[in-house]
Amino acid sequence: MINKALEIWSVDPNAHKNEIARTTFLKGKLFEAMDKAQKASIALRVACRLRKEITKEDRDVKSLTMEDFDEIVAFWAR
């Protein structure tokens, strides 16, 4: 389901950068739960980079939470 969501958001990556960042973060957390450390690390770094592009806030990937990504997606921030 996560891959399908990323596929949909990727139709227009500039318009959906917020959603891509949040979904990629979720994917990274899922990889962590599955003990796939290398895949998790890559996904979380990508999510962190995308979030930095959006917010201009430079944060360490380990300090970020789901709430940090919820804030950048209007629907989830309500």
PDB file of N, CA, C and O in Angstrom, residues 2-78:
ATOM      1  N   ILE A   2       1.967   1.238   0.751  1.00  0.00           N
ATOM      2  CA  ILE A   2       2.869   2.388   0.786  1.00  0.00           C
ATOM      3  C   ILE A   2       3.475   2.627  -0.591  1.00  0.00           C
ATOM      4  O   ILE A   2       3.547   3.769  -1.052  1.00  0.00           O
ATOM      5  N   ASN A   3       3.904   1.563  -1.244  1.00  0.00           N
ATOM      6  CA  ASN A   3       4.489   1.725  -2.582  1.00  0.00           C
ATOM      7  C   ASN A   3       3.471   2.279  -3.569  1.00  0.00           C
ATOM      8  O   ASN A   3       3.812   3.093  -4.430  1.00  0.00           O
ATOM      9  N   LYS A   4       2.229   1.867  -3.461  1.00  0.00           N
ATOM     10  CA  LYS A   4       1.176   2.376  -4.347  1.00  0.00           C
ATOM     11  C   LYS A   4       0.953   3.867  -4.091  1.00  0.00           C
ATOM     12  O   LYS A   4       0.798   4.644  -5.028  1.00  0.00           O
ATOM     13  N   ALA A   5       0.946   4.260  -2.821  1.00  0.00           N
ATOM     14  CA  ALA A   5       0.792   5.680  -2.485  1.00  0.00           C
ATOM     15  C   ALA A   5       1.951   6.489  -3.068  1.00  0.00           C
ATOM     16  O   ALA A   5       1.733   7.552  -3.671  1.00  0.00           O
ATOM     17  N   LEU A   6       3.167   5.981  -2.934  1.00  0.00           N
ATOM     18  CA  LEU A   6       4.324   6.694  -3.499  1.00  0.00           C
ATOM     19  C   LEU A   6       4.229   6.784  -5.015  1.00  0.00           C
ATOM     20  O   LEU A   6       4.597   7.806  -5.609  1.00  0.00           O
ATOM     21  N   GLU A   7       3.735   5.733  -5.628  1.00  0.00           N
ATOM     22  CA  GLU A   7       3.544   5.743  -7.084  1.00  0.00           C
ATOM     23  C   GLU A   7       2.550   6.840  -7.483  1.00  0.00           C
ATOM     24  O   GLU A   7       2.777   7.576  -8.441  1.00  0.00           O
ATOM     25  N   ILE A   8       1.476   6.959  -6.745  1.00  0.00           N
ATOM     26  CA  ILE A   8       0.462   7.980  -7.031  1.00  0.00           C
ATOM     27  C   ILE A   8       1.031   9.375  -6.818  1.00  0.00           C
ATOM     28  O   ILE A   8       0.862  10.253  -7.668  1.00  0.00           O
ATOM     29  N   TRP A   9       1.698   9.605  -5.677  1.00  0.00           N
ATOM     30  CA  TRP A   9       2.268  10.935  -5.405  1.00  0.00           C
ATOM     31  C   TRP A   9       3.324  11.305  -6.439  1.00  0.00           C
ATOM     32  O   TRP A   9       3.493  12.489  -6.753  1.00  0.00           O
ATOM     33  N   SER A  10       4.025  10.324  -6.978  1.00  0.00           N
ATOM     34  CA  SER A  10       5.129  10.583  -7.900  1.00  0.00           C
ATOM     35  C   SER A  10       4.684  11.026  -9.292  1.00  0.00           C
ATOM     36  O   SER A  10       5.514  11.390 -10.112  1.00  0.00           O
ATOM     37  N   VAL A  11       3.390  11.015  -9.549  1.00  0.00           N
ATOM     38  CA  VAL A  11       2.883  11.527 -10.831  1.00  0.00           C
ATOM     39  C   VAL A  11       3.288  12.992 -10.990  1.00  0.00           C
ATOM     40  O   VAL A  11       3.647  13.432 -12.069  1.00  0.00           O
ATOM     41  N   ASP A  12       3.239  13.743  -9.891  1.00  0.00           N
ATOM     42  CA  ASP A  12       3.678  15.142  -9.879  1.00  0.00           C
ATOM     43  C   ASP A  12       4.470  15.377  -8.597  1.00  0.00           C
ATOM     44  O   ASP A  12       3.942  15.886  -7.607  1.00  0.00           O
ATOM     45  N   PRO A  13       5.756  14.983  -8.596  1.00  0.00           N
ATOM     46  CA  PRO A  13       6.534  15.016  -7.359  1.00  0.00           C
ATOM     47  C   PRO A  13       6.708  16.408  -6.751  1.00  0.00           C
ATOM     48  O   PRO A  13       6.807  16.534  -5.533  1.00  0.00           O
ATOM     49  N   ASN A  14       6.721  17.444  -7.556  1.00  0.00           N
ATOM     50  CA  ASN A  14       6.863  18.791  -6.995  1.00  0.00           C
ATOM     51  C   ASN A  14       5.607  19.219  -6.261  1.00  0.00           C
ATOM     52  O   ASN A  14       5.673  19.858  -5.219  1.00  0.00           O
ATOM     53  N   ALA A  15       4.462  18.875  -6.783  1.00  0.00           N
ATOM     54  CA  ALA A  15       3.194  19.247  -6.155  1.00  0.00           C
ATOM     55  C   ALA A  15       2.907  18.407  -4.918  1.00  0.00           C
ATOM     56  O   ALA A  15       2.184  18.854  -4.032  1.00  0.00           O
ATOM     57  N   HIS A  16       3.481  17.210  -4.852  1.00  0.00           N
ATOM     58  CA  HIS A  16       3.171  16.292  -3.756  1.00  0.00           C
ATOM     59  C   HIS A  16       4.387  15.966  -2.894  1.00  0.00           C
ATOM     60  O   HIS A  16       4.435  14.918  -2.258  1.00  0.00           O
ATOM     61  N   LYS A  17       5.347  16.878  -2.852  1.00  0.00           N
ATOM     62  CA  LYS A  17       6.576  16.628  -2.088  1.00  0.00           C
ATOM     63  C   LYS A  17       6.271  16.356  -0.615  1.00  0.00           C
ATOM     64  O   LYS A  17       6.879  15.485   0.002  1.00  0.00           O
ATOM     65  N   ASN A  18       5.293  17.073  -0.050  1.00  0.00           N
ATOM     66  CA  ASN A  18       4.937  16.874   1.357  1.00  0.00           C
ATOM     67  C   ASN A  18       4.457  15.444   1.592  1.00  0.00           C
ATOM     68  O   ASN A  18       4.875  14.792   2.553  1.00  0.00           O
ATOM     69  N   GLU A  19       3.566  14.987   0.727  1.00  0.00           N
ATOM     70  CA  GLU A  19       3.025  13.638   0.872  1.00  0.00           C
ATOM     71  C   GLU A  19       4.090  12.579   0.648  1.00  0.00           C
ATOM     72  O   GLU A  19       4.115  11.549   1.329  1.00  0.00           O
ATOM     73  N   ILE A  20       4.973  12.827  -0.303  1.00  0.00           N
ATOM     74  CA  ILE A  20       6.063  11.884  -0.574  1.00  0.00           C
ATOM     75  C   ILE A  20       6.978  11.789   0.641  1.00  0.00           C
ATOM     76  O   ILE A  20       7.382  10.694   1.044  1.00  0.00           O
ATOM     77  N   ALA A  21       7.305  12.927   1.246  1.00  0.00           N
ATOM     78  CA  ALA A  21       8.169  12.931   2.434  1.00  0.00           C
ATOM     79  C   ALA A  21       7.530  12.131   3.564  1.00  0.00           C
ATOM     80  O   ALA A  21       8.178  11.291   4.181  1.00  0.00           O
ATOM     81  N   ARG A  22       6.255  12.385   3.815  1.00  0.00           N
ATOM     82  CA  ARG A  22       5.558  11.700   4.909  1.00  0.00           C
ATOM     83  C   ARG A  22       5.447  10.198   4.646  1.00  0.00           C
ATOM     84  O   ARG A  22       5.687   9.374   5.521  1.00  0.00           O
ATOM     85  N   THR A  23       5.096   9.841   3.432  1.00  0.00           N
ATOM     86  CA  THR A  23       4.945   8.426   3.084  1.00  0.00           C
ATOM     87  C   THR A  23       6.288   7.705   3.117  1.00  0.00           C
ATOM     88  O   THR A  23       6.374   6.559   3.572  1.00  0.00           O
ATOM     89  N   THR A  24       7.346   8.372   2.681  1.00  0.00           N
ATOM     90  CA  THR A  24       8.685   7.780   2.718  1.00  0.00           C
ATOM     91  C   THR A  24       9.143   7.586   4.164  1.00  0.00           C
ATOM     92  O   THR A  24       9.773   6.576   4.496  1.00  0.00           O
ATOM     93  N   PHE A  25       8.812   8.537   5.032  1.00  0.00           N
ATOM     94  CA  PHE A  25       9.124   8.387   6.454  1.00  0.00           C
ATOM     95  C   PHE A  25       8.390   7.164   7.027  1.00  0.00           C
ATOM     96  O   PHE A  25       8.985   6.341   7.730  1.00  0.00           O
ATOM     97  N   LEU A  26       7.129   7.040   6.690  1.00  0.00           N
ATOM     98  CA  LEU A  26       6.342   5.883   7.141  1.00  0.00           C
ATOM     99  C   LEU A  26       6.965   4.579   6.640  1.00  0.00           C
ATOM    100  O   LEU A  26       7.076   3.601   7.387  1.00  0.00           O
ATOM    101  N   LYS A  27       7.407   4.582   5.400  1.00  0.00           N
ATOM    102  CA  LYS A  27       8.043   3.396   4.827  1.00  0.00           C
ATOM    103  C   LYS A  27       9.335   3.060   5.585  1.00  0.00           C
ATOM    104  O   LYS A  27       9.611   1.895   5.882  1.00  0.00           O
ATOM    105  N   GLY A  28      10.117   4.086   5.918  1.00  0.00           N
ATOM    106  CA  GLY A  28      11.341   3.872   6.695  1.00  0.00           C
ATOM    107  C   GLY A  28      11.059   3.275   8.058  1.00  0.00           C
ATOM    108  O   GLY A  28      11.753   2.367   8.507  1.00  0.00           O
ATOM    109  N   LYS A  29      10.020   3.775   8.719  1.00  0.00           N
ATOM    110  CA  LYS A  29       9.652   3.240  10.031  1.00  0.00           C
ATOM    111  C   LYS A  29       9.175   1.788   9.915  1.00  0.00           C
ATOM    112  O   LYS A  29       9.444   0.968  10.799  1.00  0.00           O
ATOM    113  N   LEU A  30       8.486   1.485   8.831  1.00  0.00           N
ATOM    114  CA  LEU A  30       8.049   0.113   8.601  1.00  0.00           C
ATOM    115  C   LEU A  30       9.251  -0.805   8.394  1.00  0.00           C
ATOM    116  O   LEU A  30       9.311  -1.898   8.966  1.00  0.00           O
ATOM    117  N   PHE A  31      10.236  -0.352   7.621  1.00  0.00           N
ATOM    118  CA  PHE A  31      11.459  -1.136   7.435  1.00  0.00           C
ATOM    119  C   PHE A  31      12.179  -1.351   8.772  1.00  0.00           C
ATOM    120  O   PHE A  31      12.706  -2.432   9.023  1.00  0.00           O
ATOM    121  N   GLU A  32      12.195  -0.317   9.622  1.00  0.00           N
ATOM    122  CA  GLU A  32      12.812  -0.482  10.953  1.00  0.00           C
ATOM    123  C   GLU A  32      12.116  -1.591  11.736  1.00  0.00           C
ATOM    124  O   GLU A  32      12.782  -2.428  12.343  1.00  0.00           O
ATOM    125  N   ALA A  33      10.807  -1.589  11.710  1.00  0.00           N
ATOM    126  CA  ALA A  33      10.034  -2.602  12.434  1.00  0.00           C
ATOM    127  C   ALA A  33      10.279  -4.003  11.880  1.00  0.00           C
ATOM    128  O   ALA A  33      10.150  -4.994  12.605  1.00  0.00           O
ATOM    129  N   MET A  34      10.648  -4.074  10.612  1.00  0.00           N
ATOM    130  CA  MET A  34      10.915  -5.362   9.970  1.00  0.00           C
ATOM    131  C   MET A  34      12.388  -5.752  10.069  1.00  0.00           C
ATOM    132  O   MET A  34      12.815  -6.732   9.468  1.00  0.00           O
ATOM    133  N   ASP A  35      13.175  -4.990  10.836  1.00  0.00           N
ATOM    134  CA  ASP A  35      14.613  -5.218  11.001  1.00  0.00           C
ATOM    135  C   ASP A  35      15.378  -5.167   9.684  1.00  0.00           C
ATOM    136  O   ASP A  35      16.319  -5.933   9.468  1.00  0.00           O
ATOM    137  N   LYS A  36      14.982  -4.263   8.808  1.00  0.00           N
ATOM    138  CA  LYS A  36      15.696  -4.046   7.546  1.00  0.00           C
ATOM    139  C   LYS A  36      16.385  -2.689   7.656  1.00  0.00           C
ATOM    140  O   LYS A  36      15.951  -1.688   7.092  1.00  0.00           O
ATOM    141  N   ALA A  37      17.482  -2.678   8.415  1.00  0.00           N
ATOM    142  CA  ALA A  37      18.157  -1.439   8.806  1.00  0.00           C
ATOM    143  C   ALA A  37      18.649  -0.620   7.621  1.00  0.00           C
ATOM    144  O   ALA A  37      18.504   0.606   7.612  1.00  0.00           O
ATOM    145  N   GLN A  38      19.234  -1.263   6.622  1.00  0.00           N
ATOM    146  CA  GLN A  38      19.783  -0.511   5.490  1.00  0.00           C
ATOM    147  C   GLN A  38      18.667   0.169   4.692  1.00  0.00           C
ATOM    148  O   GLN A  38      18.765   1.354   4.368  1.00  0.00           O
ATOM    149  N   LYS A  39      17.598  -0.544   4.398  1.00  0.00           N
ATOM    150  CA  LYS A  39      16.478   0.042   3.665  1.00  0.00           C
ATOM    151  C   LYS A  39      15.818   1.137   4.494  1.00  0.00           C
ATOM    152  O   LYS A  39      15.415   2.172   3.967  1.00  0.00           O
ATOM    153  N   ALA A  40      15.709   0.920   5.796  1.00  0.00           N
ATOM    154  CA  ALA A  40      15.119   1.927   6.686  1.00  0.00           C
ATOM    155  C   ALA A  40      15.954   3.193   6.671  1.00  0.00           C
ATOM    156  O   ALA A  40      15.417   4.303   6.546  1.00  0.00           O
ATOM    157  N   SER A  41      17.249   3.046   6.772  1.00  0.00           N
ATOM    158  CA  SER A  41      18.156   4.192   6.791  1.00  0.00           C
ATOM    159  C   SER A  41      18.031   5.023   5.523  1.00  0.00           C
ATOM    160  O   SER A  41      17.959   6.256   5.575  1.00  0.00           O
ATOM    161  N   ILE A  42      17.982   4.364   4.395  1.00  0.00           N
ATOM    162  CA  ILE A  42      17.866   5.072   3.111  1.00  0.00           C
ATOM    163  C   ILE A  42      16.547   5.829   3.045  1.00  0.00           C
ATOM    164  O   ILE A  42      16.516   7.025   2.715  1.00  0.00           O
ATOM    165  N   ALA A  43      15.440   5.168   3.368  1.00  0.00           N
ATOM    166  CA  ALA A  43      14.125   5.811   3.303  1.00  0.00           C
ATOM    167  C   ALA A  43      14.042   6.989   4.272  1.00  0.00           C
ATOM    168  O   ALA A  43      13.521   8.059   3.917  1.00  0.00           O
ATOM    169  N   LEU A  44      14.558   6.823   5.471  1.00  0.00           N
ATOM    170  CA  LEU A  44      14.488   7.897   6.462  1.00  0.00           C
ATOM    171  C   LEU A  44      15.354   9.095   6.057  1.00  0.00           C
ATOM    172  O   LEU A  44      14.953  10.245   6.253  1.00  0.00           O
ATOM    173  N   ARG A  45      16.511   8.828   5.465  1.00  0.00           N
ATOM    174  CA  ARG A  45      17.355   9.944   4.992  1.00  0.00           C
ATOM    175  C   ARG A  45      16.689  10.705   3.857  1.00  0.00           C
ATOM    176  O   ARG A  45      16.745  11.937   3.795  1.00  0.00           O
ATOM    177  N   VAL A  46      16.040   9.982   2.955  1.00  0.00           N
ATOM    178  CA  VAL A  46      15.318  10.629   1.856  1.00  0.00           C
ATOM    179  C   VAL A  46      14.174  11.479   2.420  1.00  0.00           C
ATOM    180  O   VAL A  46      13.994  12.637   2.027  1.00  0.00           O
ATOM    181  N   ALA A  47      13.424  10.926   3.348  1.00  0.00           N
ATOM    182  CA  ALA A  47      12.319  11.667   3.965  1.00  0.00           C
ATOM    183  C   ALA A  47      12.832  12.920   4.670  1.00  0.00           C
ATOM    184  O   ALA A  47      12.234  13.999   4.556  1.00  0.00           O
ATOM    185  N   CYS A  48      13.936  12.789   5.370  1.00  0.00           N
ATOM    186  CA  CYS A  48      14.531  13.916   6.084  1.00  0.00           C
ATOM    187  C   CYS A  48      14.961  15.014   5.101  1.00  0.00           C
ATOM    188  O   CYS A  48      14.716  16.202   5.326  1.00  0.00           O
ATOM    189  N   ARG A  49      15.573  14.614   3.994  1.00  0.00           N
ATOM    190  CA  ARG A  49      16.010  15.578   2.977  1.00  0.00           C
ATOM    191  C   ARG A  49      14.813  16.300   2.371  1.00  0.00           C
ATOM    192  O   ARG A  49      14.831  17.522   2.211  1.00  0.00           O
ATOM    193  N   LEU A  50      13.767  15.552   2.052  1.00  0.00           N
ATOM    194  CA  LEU A  50      12.565  16.172   1.486  1.00  0.00           C
ATOM    195  C   LEU A  50      11.927  17.139   2.482  1.00  0.00           C
ATOM    196  O   LEU A  50      11.507  18.235   2.113  1.00  0.00           O
ATOM    197  N   ARG A  51      11.876  16.743   3.751  1.00  0.00           N
ATOM    198  CA  ARG A  51      11.302  17.624   4.770  1.00  0.00           C
ATOM    199  C   ARG A  51      12.120  18.904   4.890  1.00  0.00           C
ATOM    200  O   ARG A  51      11.570  19.994   5.040  1.00  0.00           O
ATOM    201  N   LYS A  52      13.431  18.774   4.822  1.00  0.00           N
ATOM    202  CA  LYS A  52      14.307  19.957   4.895  1.00  0.00           C
ATOM    203  C   LYS A  52      14.047  20.897   3.719  1.00  0.00           C
ATOM    204  O   LYS A  52      14.024  22.119   3.885  1.00  0.00           O
ATOM    205  N   GLU A  53      13.838  20.344   2.528  1.00  0.00           N
ATOM    206  CA  GLU A  53      13.523  21.168   1.356  1.00  0.00           C
ATOM    207  C   GLU A  53      12.224  21.941   1.554  1.00  0.00           C
ATOM    208  O   GLU A  53      12.088  23.067   1.095  1.00  0.00           O
ATOM    209  N   ILE A  54      11.273  21.333   2.243  1.00  0.00           N
ATOM    210  CA  ILE A  54       9.960  21.940   2.447  1.00  0.00           C
ATOM    211  C   ILE A  54       9.998  22.983   3.564  1.00  0.00           C
ATOM    212  O   ILE A  54       9.515  24.092   3.411  1.00  0.00           O
ATOM    213  N   THR A  55      10.591  22.611   4.697  1.00  0.00           N
ATOM    214  CA  THR A  55      10.526  23.458   5.896  1.00  0.00           C
ATOM    215  C   THR A  55      11.734  24.366   6.063  1.00  0.00           C
ATOM    216  O   THR A  55      11.697  25.281   6.879  1.00  0.00           O
ATOM    217  N   LYS A  56      12.813  24.070   5.353  1.00  0.00           N
ATOM    218  CA  LYS A  56      14.095  24.786   5.509  1.00  0.00           C
ATOM    219  C   LYS A  56      14.694  24.590   6.903  1.00  0.00           C
ATOM    220  O   LYS A  56      15.570  25.317   7.321  1.00  0.00           O
ATOM    221  N   GLU A  57      14.197  23.595   7.618  1.00  0.00           N
ATOM    222  CA  GLU A  57      14.680  23.272   8.961  1.00  0.00           C
ATOM    223  C   GLU A  57      15.577  22.046   8.881  1.00  0.00           C
ATOM    224  O   GLU A  57      15.141  20.976   8.452  1.00  0.00           O
ATOM    225  N   ASP A  58      16.827  22.208   9.293  1.00  0.00           N
ATOM    226  CA  ASP A  58      17.789  21.113   9.242  1.00  0.00           C
ATOM    227  C   ASP A  58      17.750  20.339  10.554  1.00  0.00           C
ATOM    228  O   ASP A  58      18.169  20.833  11.590  1.00  0.00           O
ATOM    229  N   ARG A  59      17.196  19.138  10.500  1.00  0.00           N
ATOM    230  CA  ARG A  59      17.078  18.294  11.689  1.00  0.00           C
ATOM    231  C   ARG A  59      17.725  16.948  11.428  1.00  0.00           C
ATOM    232  O   ARG A  59      17.710  16.440  10.303  1.00  0.00           O
ATOM    233  N   ASP A  60      18.246  16.366  12.476  1.00  0.00           N
ATOM    234  CA  ASP A  60      18.810  15.024  12.394  1.00  0.00           C
ATOM    235  C   ASP A  60      17.675  14.027  12.188  1.00  0.00           C
ATOM    236  O   ASP A  60      16.626  14.138  12.816  1.00  0.00           O
ATOM    237  N   VAL A  61      17.909  13.068  11.333  1.00  0.00           N
ATOM    238  CA  VAL A  61      16.868  12.089  11.003  1.00  0.00           C
ATOM    239  C   VAL A  61      16.358  11.353  12.249  1.00  0.00           C
ATOM    240  O   VAL A  61      15.184  11.030  12.354  1.00  0.00           O
ATOM    241  N   LYS A  62      17.232  11.123  13.215  1.00  0.00           N
ATOM    242  CA  LYS A  62      16.835  10.379  14.415  1.00  0.00           C
ATOM    243  C   LYS A  62      15.940  11.195  15.340  1.00  0.00           C
ATOM    244  O   LYS A  62      15.267  10.640  16.200  1.00  0.00           O
ATOM    245  N   SER A  63      15.931  12.516  15.158  1.00  0.00           N
ATOM    246  CA  SER A  63      15.107  13.361  16.030  1.00  0.00           C
ATOM    247  C   SER A  63      13.691  13.557  15.473  1.00  0.00           C
ATOM    248  O   SER A  63      12.839  14.108  16.158  1.00  0.00           O
ATOM    249  N   LEU A  64      13.454  13.114  14.246  1.00  0.00           N
ATOM    250  CA  LEU A  64      12.154  13.339  13.608  1.00  0.00           C
ATOM    251  C   LEU A  64      11.138  12.273  14.014  1.00  0.00           C
ATOM    252  O   LEU A  64      11.486  11.105  14.186  1.00  0.00           O
ATOM    253  N   THR A  65       9.891  12.714  14.140  1.00  0.00           N
ATOM    254  CA  THR A  65       8.796  11.811  14.492  1.00  0.00           C
ATOM    255  C   THR A  65       7.699  11.914  13.433  1.00  0.00           C
ATOM    256  O   THR A  65       7.730  12.802  12.579  1.00  0.00           O
ATOM    257  N   MET A  66       6.724  11.053  13.541  1.00  0.00           N
ATOM    258  CA  MET A  66       5.592  11.085  12.619  1.00  0.00           C
ATOM    259  C   MET A  66       4.877  12.436  12.690  1.00  0.00           C
ATOM    260  O   MET A  66       4.423  12.951  11.673  1.00  0.00           O
ATOM    261  N   GLU A  67       4.807  13.005  13.870  1.00  0.00           N
ATOM    262  CA  GLU A  67       4.149  14.300  14.040  1.00  0.00           C
ATOM    263  C   GLU A  67       4.853  15.391  13.234  1.00  0.00           C
ATOM    264  O   GLU A  67       4.202  16.297  12.710  1.00  0.00           O
ATOM    265  N   ASP A  68       6.183  15.310  13.130  1.00  0.00           N
ATOM    266  CA  ASP A  68       6.927  16.283  12.332  1.00  0.00           C
ATOM    267  C   ASP A  68       6.507  16.225  10.864  1.00  0.00           C
ATOM    268  O   ASP A  68       6.483  17.245  10.179  1.00  0.00           O
ATOM    269  N   PHE A  69       6.171  15.042  10.401  1.00  0.00           N
ATOM    270  CA  PHE A  69       5.740  14.890   9.008  1.00  0.00           C
ATOM    271  C   PHE A  69       4.246  15.170   8.853  1.00  0.00           C
ATOM    272  O   PHE A  69       3.811  15.660   7.819  1.00  0.00           O
ATOM    273  N   ASP A  70       3.479  14.884   9.883  1.00  0.00           N
ATOM    274  CA  ASP A  70       2.051  15.222   9.840  1.00  0.00           C
ATOM    275  C   ASP A  70       1.866  16.727   9.666  1.00  0.00           C
ATOM    276  O   ASP A  70       0.955  17.173   8.980  1.00  0.00           O
ATOM    277  N   GLU A  71       2.743  17.506  10.290  1.00  0.00           N
ATOM    278  CA  GLU A  71       2.647  18.971  10.240  1.00  0.00           C
ATOM    279  C   GLU A  71       2.832  19.546   8.841  1.00  0.00           C
ATOM    280  O   GLU A  71       2.329  20.628   8.557  1.00  0.00           O
ATOM    281  N   ILE A  72       3.542  18.840   7.978  1.00  0.00           N
ATOM    282  CA  ILE A  72       3.798  19.387   6.640  1.00  0.00           C
ATOM    283  C   ILE A  72       2.747  18.966   5.616  1.00  0.00           C
ATOM    284  O   ILE A  72       2.774  19.422   4.487  1.00  0.00           O
ATOM    285  N   VAL A  73       1.828  18.092   6.030  1.00  0.00           N
ATOM    286  CA  VAL A  73       0.745  17.670   5.145  1.00  0.00           C
ATOM    287  C   VAL A  73      -0.548  18.261   5.699  1.00  0.00           C
ATOM    288  O   VAL A  73      -0.970  17.909   6.791  1.00  0.00           O
ATOM    289  N   ALA A  74      -1.151  19.146   4.937  1.00  0.00           N
ATOM    290  CA  ALA A  74      -2.315  19.894   5.423  1.00  0.00           C
ATOM    291  C   ALA A  74      -3.415  18.985   5.965  1.00  0.00           C
ATOM    292  O   ALA A  74      -3.975  19.233   7.018  1.00  0.00           O
ATOM    293  N   PHE A  75      -3.730  17.904   5.265  1.00  0.00           N
ATOM    294  CA  PHE A  75      -4.811  17.009   5.690  1.00  0.00           C
ATOM    295  C   PHE A  75      -4.511  16.414   7.067  1.00  0.00           C
ATOM    296  O   PHE A  75      -5.386  16.335   7.913  1.00  0.00           O
ATOM    297  N   TRP A  76      -3.279  15.992   7.298  1.00  0.00           N
ATOM    298  CA  TRP A  76      -2.933  15.317   8.545  1.00  0.00           C
ATOM    299  C   TRP A  76      -2.748  16.319   9.684  1.00  0.00           C
ATOM    300  O   TRP A  76      -2.808  15.949  10.838  1.00  0.00           O
ATOM    301  N   ALA A  77      -2.510  17.570   9.362  1.00  0.00           N
ATOM    302  CA  ALA A  77      -2.248  18.567  10.398  1.00  0.00           C
ATOM    303  C   ALA A  77      -3.518  19.050  11.080  1.00  0.00           C
ATOM    304  O   ALA A  77      -3.467  19.776  12.043  1.00  0.00           O
ATOM    305  N   ARG A  78      -4.684  18.688  10.568  1.00  0.00           N
ATOM    306  CA  ARG A  78      -5.945  19.170  11.143  1.00  0.00           C
ATOM    307  C   ARG A  78      -6.246  18.534  12.472  1.00  0.00           C
ATOM    308  O   ARG A  78      -5.972  17.494  12.821  1.00  0.00           O
TER     309      ARG A  78
END
